[in-house]
mmCIF file of C-alpha atoms in Angstrom:
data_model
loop_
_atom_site.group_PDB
_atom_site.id
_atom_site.type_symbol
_atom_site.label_atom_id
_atom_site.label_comp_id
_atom_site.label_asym_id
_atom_site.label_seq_id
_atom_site.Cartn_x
_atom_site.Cartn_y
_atom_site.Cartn_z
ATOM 1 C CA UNK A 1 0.000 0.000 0.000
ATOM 2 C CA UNK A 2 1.384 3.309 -1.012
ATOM 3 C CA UNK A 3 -0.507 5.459 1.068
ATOM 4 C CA UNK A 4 -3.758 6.190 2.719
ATOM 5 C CA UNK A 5 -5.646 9.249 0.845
ATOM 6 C CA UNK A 6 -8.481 10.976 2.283
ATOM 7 C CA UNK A 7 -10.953 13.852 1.820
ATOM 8 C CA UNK A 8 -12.737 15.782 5.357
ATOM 9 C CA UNK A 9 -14.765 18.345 5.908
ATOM 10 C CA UNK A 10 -15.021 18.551 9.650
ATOM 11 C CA UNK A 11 -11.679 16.348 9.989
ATOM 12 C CA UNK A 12 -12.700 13.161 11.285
ATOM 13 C CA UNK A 13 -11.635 11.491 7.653
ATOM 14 C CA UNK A 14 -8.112 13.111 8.414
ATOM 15 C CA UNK A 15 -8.338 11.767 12.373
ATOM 16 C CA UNK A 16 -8.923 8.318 10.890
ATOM 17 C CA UNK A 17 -6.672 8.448 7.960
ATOM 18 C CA UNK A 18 -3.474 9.517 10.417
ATOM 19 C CA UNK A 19 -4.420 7.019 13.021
ATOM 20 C CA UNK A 20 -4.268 4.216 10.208
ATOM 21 C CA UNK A 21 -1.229 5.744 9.018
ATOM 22 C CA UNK A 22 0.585 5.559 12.231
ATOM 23 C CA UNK A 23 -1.071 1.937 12.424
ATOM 24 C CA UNK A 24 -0.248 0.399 9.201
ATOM 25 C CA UNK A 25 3.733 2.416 8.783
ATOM 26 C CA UNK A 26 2.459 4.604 5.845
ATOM 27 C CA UNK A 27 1.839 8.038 4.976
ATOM 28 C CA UNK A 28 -1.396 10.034 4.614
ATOM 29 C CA UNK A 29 -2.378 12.590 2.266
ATOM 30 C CA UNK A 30 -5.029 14.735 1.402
ATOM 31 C CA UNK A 31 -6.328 13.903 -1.588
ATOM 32 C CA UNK A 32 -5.970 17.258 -3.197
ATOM 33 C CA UNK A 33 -2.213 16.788 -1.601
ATOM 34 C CA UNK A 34 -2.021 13.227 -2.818
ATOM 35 C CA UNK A 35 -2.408 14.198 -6.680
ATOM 36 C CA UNK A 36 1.050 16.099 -6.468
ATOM 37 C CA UNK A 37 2.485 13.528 -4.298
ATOM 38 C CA UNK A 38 1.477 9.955 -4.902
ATOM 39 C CA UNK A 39 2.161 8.438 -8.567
ATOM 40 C CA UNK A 40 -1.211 7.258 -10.429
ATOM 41 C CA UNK A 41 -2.390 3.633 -10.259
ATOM 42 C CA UNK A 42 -0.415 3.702 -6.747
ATOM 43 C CA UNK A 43 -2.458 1.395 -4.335
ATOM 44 C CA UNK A 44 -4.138 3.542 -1.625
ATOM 45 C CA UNK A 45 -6.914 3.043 1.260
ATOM 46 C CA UNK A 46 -9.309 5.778 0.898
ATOM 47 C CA UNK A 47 -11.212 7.424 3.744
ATOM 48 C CA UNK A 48 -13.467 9.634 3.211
ATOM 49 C CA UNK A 49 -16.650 11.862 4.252
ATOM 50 C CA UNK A 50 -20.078 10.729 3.690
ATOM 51 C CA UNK A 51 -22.976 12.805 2.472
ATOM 52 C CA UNK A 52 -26.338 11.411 1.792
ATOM 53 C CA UNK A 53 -24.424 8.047 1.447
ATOM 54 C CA UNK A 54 -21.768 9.742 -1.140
ATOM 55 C CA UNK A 55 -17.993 8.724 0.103
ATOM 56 C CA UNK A 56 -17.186 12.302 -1.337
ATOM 57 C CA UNK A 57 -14.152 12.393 -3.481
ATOM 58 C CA UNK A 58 -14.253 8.518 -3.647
ATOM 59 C CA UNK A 59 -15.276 8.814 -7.528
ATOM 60 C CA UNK A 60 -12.040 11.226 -8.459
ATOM 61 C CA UNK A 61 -9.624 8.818 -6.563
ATOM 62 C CA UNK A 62 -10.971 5.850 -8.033
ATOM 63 C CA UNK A 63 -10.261 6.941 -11.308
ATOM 64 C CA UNK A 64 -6.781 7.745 -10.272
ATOM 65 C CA UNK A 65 -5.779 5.013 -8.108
ATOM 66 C CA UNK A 66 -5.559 1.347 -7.002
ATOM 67 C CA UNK A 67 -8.373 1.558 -4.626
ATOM 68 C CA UNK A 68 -7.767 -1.218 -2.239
ATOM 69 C CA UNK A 69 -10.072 -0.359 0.269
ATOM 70 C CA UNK A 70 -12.017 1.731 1.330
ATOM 71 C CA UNK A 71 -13.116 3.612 4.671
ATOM 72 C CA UNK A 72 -16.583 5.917 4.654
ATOM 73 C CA UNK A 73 -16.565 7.853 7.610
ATOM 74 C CA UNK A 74 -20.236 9.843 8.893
ATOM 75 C CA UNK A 75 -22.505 9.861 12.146
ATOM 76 C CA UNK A 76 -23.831 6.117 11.535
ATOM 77 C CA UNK A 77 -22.229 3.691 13.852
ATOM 78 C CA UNK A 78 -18.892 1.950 12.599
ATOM 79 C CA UNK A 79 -19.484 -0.943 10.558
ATOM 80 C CA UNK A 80 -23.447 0.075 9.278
ATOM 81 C CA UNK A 81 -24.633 1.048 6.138
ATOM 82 C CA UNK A 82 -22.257 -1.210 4.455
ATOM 83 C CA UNK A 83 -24.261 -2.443 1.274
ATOM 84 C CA UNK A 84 -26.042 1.890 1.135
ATOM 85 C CA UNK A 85 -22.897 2.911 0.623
ATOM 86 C CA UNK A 86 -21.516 0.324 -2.271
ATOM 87 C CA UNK A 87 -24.248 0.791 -3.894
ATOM 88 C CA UNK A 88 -24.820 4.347 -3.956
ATOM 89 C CA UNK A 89 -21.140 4.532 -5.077
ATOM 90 C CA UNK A 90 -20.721 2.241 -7.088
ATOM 91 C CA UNK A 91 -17.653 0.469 -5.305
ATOM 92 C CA UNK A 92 -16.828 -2.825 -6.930
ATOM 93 C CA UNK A 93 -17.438 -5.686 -4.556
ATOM 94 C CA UNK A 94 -13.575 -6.517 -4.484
ATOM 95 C CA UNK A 95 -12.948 -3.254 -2.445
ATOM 96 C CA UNK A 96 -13.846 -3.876 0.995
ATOM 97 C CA UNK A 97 -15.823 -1.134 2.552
ATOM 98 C CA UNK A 98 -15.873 -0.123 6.350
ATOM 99 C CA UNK A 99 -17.783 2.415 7.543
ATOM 100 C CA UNK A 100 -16.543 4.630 10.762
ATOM 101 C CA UNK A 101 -18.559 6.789 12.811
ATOM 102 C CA UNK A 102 -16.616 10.371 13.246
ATOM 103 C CA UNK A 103 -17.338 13.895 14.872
ATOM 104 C CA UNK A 104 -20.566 15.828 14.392
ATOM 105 C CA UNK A 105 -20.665 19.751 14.756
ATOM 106 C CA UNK A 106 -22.666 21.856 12.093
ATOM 107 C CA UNK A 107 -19.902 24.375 13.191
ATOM 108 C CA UNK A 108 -17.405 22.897 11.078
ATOM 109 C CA UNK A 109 -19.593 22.413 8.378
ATOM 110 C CA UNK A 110 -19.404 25.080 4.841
ATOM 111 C CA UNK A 111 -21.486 26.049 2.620
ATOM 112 C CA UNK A 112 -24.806 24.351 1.587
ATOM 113 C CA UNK A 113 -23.734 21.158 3.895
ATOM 114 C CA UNK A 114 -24.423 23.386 7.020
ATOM 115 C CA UNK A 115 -27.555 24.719 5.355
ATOM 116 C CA UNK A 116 -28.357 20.688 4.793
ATOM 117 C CA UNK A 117 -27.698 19.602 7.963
ATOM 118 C CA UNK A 118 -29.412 22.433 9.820
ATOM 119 C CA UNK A 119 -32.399 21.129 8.276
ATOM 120 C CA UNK A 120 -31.838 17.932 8.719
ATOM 121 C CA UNK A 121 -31.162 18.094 12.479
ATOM 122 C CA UNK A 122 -34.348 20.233 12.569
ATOM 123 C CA UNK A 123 -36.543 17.322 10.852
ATOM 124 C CA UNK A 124 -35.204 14.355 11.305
ATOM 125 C CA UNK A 125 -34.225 15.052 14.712
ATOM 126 C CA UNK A 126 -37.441 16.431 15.756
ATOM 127 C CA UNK A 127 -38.869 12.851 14.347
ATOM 128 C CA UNK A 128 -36.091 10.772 15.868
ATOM 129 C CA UNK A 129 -36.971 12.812 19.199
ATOM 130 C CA UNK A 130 -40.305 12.374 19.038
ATOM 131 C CA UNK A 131 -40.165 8.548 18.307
ATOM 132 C CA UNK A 132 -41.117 6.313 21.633
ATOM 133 C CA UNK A 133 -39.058 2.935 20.956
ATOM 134 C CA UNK A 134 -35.535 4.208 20.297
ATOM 135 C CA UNK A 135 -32.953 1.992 19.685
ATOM 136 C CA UNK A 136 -29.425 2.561 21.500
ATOM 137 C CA UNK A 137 -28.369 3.531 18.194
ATOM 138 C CA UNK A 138 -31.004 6.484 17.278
ATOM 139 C CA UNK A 139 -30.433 7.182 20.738
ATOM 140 C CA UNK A 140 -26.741 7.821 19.738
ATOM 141 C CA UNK A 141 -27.723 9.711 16.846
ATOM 142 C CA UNK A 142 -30.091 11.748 18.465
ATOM 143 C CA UNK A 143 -27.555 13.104 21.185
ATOM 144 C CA UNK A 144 -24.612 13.573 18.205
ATOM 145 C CA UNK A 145 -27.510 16.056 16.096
ATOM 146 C CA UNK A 146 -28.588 17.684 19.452
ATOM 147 C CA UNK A 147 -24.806 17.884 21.274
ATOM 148 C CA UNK A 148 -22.851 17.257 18.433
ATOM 149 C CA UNK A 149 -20.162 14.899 19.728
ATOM 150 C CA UNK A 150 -16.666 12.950 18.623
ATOM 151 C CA UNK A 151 -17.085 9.688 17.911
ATOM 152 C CA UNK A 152 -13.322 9.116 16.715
ATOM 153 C CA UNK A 153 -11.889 6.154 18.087
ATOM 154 C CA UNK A 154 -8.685 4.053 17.369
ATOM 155 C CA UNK A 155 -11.218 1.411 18.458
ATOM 156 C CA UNK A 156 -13.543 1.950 15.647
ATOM 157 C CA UNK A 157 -10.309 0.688 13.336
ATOM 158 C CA UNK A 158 -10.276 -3.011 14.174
ATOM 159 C CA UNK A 159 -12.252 -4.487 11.404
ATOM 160 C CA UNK A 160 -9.944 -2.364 9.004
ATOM 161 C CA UNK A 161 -7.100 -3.422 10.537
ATOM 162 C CA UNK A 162 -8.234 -6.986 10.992
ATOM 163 C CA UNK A 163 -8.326 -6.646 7.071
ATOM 164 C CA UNK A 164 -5.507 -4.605 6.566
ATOM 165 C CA UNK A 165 -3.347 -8.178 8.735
ATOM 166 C CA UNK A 166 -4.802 -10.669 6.611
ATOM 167 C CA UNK A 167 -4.927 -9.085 2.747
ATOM 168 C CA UNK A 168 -4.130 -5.660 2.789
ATOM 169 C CA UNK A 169 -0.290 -6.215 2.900
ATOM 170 C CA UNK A 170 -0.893 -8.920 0.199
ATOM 171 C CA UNK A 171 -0.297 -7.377 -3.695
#
């Protein structure tokens, strides 16, 4: 693996990508960074940010580099949303997906993603709120759209590096 390459927008891709660096012994760059740096057709791990199920800036690396596997980091918990997220991006099903849970703060957000998730936090929080048989999970949710909250853990890495052991070293 020549690196892992990542895209944030309130910088829990780039907690997760730096952690895995420091995990795996390689380095991490942004992706905007990574074109000037890392070679094309390089094999790479790819973390990045999800939107409405979009890995965002998973489509320009792919077509780039070696996509080995690939990490899609939002407020659902680590290791949900699997199949939502190869589908909506069209990830081949050789590229292993894991999804992370990371930070929430609308703070941090720009543009039309704050307007988005201002509204969002409005509606379906008011809904989740309002719903009597939570699960622990919306529960979780609900307290990272009212509180915002960080959810980045080296914990939340194990499947990944589980994967990264057993093939991800392999060519």
């Amino acid at each position: 693996m020549e690196a892992i390459v990542y895209t944030t927008q309130t910088g829990s891709s780039r907690q997760y990508a730096q952690l895995l660096a420091e995990k795996i012994g390689c380095s991490a760059y942004s992706l905007a960074r990574a074109k000037e740096t890392i070679p094309a057709d390089s094999e790479i791990l790819y973390v990045g940010w999800v939107s409405a199920s979009t890995v965002k800036g998973y489509a320009t690396a792919a077509k780039r580099y070696n996509i080995r596997a690939v990490c899609a980091v939002g407020m659902g918990q680590t290791g949900t949303q699997t199949d939502v997220i190869r589908g909506k991006n069209s990830i081949p099903d050789s590229v292993p997906i894991f999804t992370l849970q990371g930070n929430f703060d609308v703070k941090k957000l720009h543009g039309v993603y704050r307007v988005m998730m201002d509204i969002m936090v409005k509606t379906a929080g008011k809904a989740l709120a309002d719903k009597p048989d939570r699960t622990p999970e919306e529960d979780d949710l609900l307290d990272m759209m009212i509180n915002g909250g960080n959810r980045v853990s080296p914990k939340n890495l194990s499947a990944v590096l589980d994967w990264y052991e057993e093939k991800g070293k392999a060519k």
